[in-house]
Amino acid sequence: MIWTPGAARAARRIAAAAAVGGGGVTVLGAVTYGLLIGEALLARRIVGRPHGMEGPPSNGVYGDFAGEPVRMVMLGDSTSVGLGTTEAAQTPGVLIATGLAVIAERPVRLTVVGRSGAVSADLDDQVDLALEAAPEIAVVFVGANDVTTQTMPTHAVRHLQKAVRRLRDAGAEVVVGTCPDLGTVRPIAQPLRWVTRRWSRQLAAAQTVAVVEAGGRTVAFADLLGAEFDANPGEMFGPDRFHPSVQGYLQIAYAVLPSVCTALGLWPEPHSERGESIYLAAAKAAEEPGAEVSATRVAGRATGPHGRWATLLRRRPGVLPHDA
């Protein structure tokens, strides 16, 4: 694990600016940000588009069990809809819903409202649609398009936090898969690939702070996708070299499923010997494979001298709750 106090400070600055309506860029700077945008646009021209602009239709009830279905919604960008897959069973929403049904021993009614190309600002409209399904659990994958467009991190974080709060106010548990490590996208050339990696992880850390403050929990995609996807790009990326392959989506779903089960009370909250500052936990999680961050209390208090207390859980990638 590689993280610095500077990463925690960056997460705190972005989250704080988002809370008060600020629009600062981040420590990477405006010039670097402009170069990153140009490189990302070039990468998109190189990779083109995968077959189809959306994933296969996947709304429905999953799991051959009796009882009232668990109501689950998927929100976010192309990763949330499984762009590049050809069958509903290959999409992350169906993979998570199917696993959840087995653990809950109840069917799961899945409603997917995510859209390819969505940024965090699009979540407001998606939440409107999601709330029509009266969800018990909402899963959100967002952030990549905020990096590859001219969305300021503070703006992206503000929209995400608003979406989480609306879902929580409606009674839904919320699990957010944070911004993936775009430094693994090969068509983005060096020397700016390392910039995208740092940028992605700063956004992921700030997302974590905002989501936990709003009552949700996060699963870090950065290093989970980074290490696996960087080591095996031919296996983990799809034909467009930008979106995950079927195997990549399976890795994503298995990283998120334990947190979904814990959020719904189907698996006990992990025991924590101590909490730590949300900013430190967020910075560490951005470097940890599949790390989950959620709020906790220390000595009966939700906040400490350095902000909200949080628990960082290091799960082994691909391990289901009953195997942990």
JSON list of C-alpha atoms in Angstrom, two decimals, residues 46 83 120 165 168 225:
[
{"chain": "A", "resi": 46, "resn": "ILE", "atom": "CA", "xyz": [-8.51, 5.58, -30.50]},
{"chain": "A", "resi": 83, "resn": "LEU", "atom": "CA", "xyz": [-21.40, -1.88, -21.49]},
{"chain": "A", "resi": 120, "resn": "SER", "atom": "CA", "xyz": [-22.09, 12.42, -11.45]},
{"chain": "A", "resi": 165, "resn": "ARG", "atom": "CA", "xyz": [-28.54, 11.53, 0.64]},
{"chain": "A", "resi": 168, "resn": "ARG", "atom": "CA", "xyz": [-30.82, 7.28, 2.13]},
{"chain": "A", "resi": 225, "resn": "LEU", "atom": "CA", "xyz": [-9.03, -2.86, -10.94]}
]
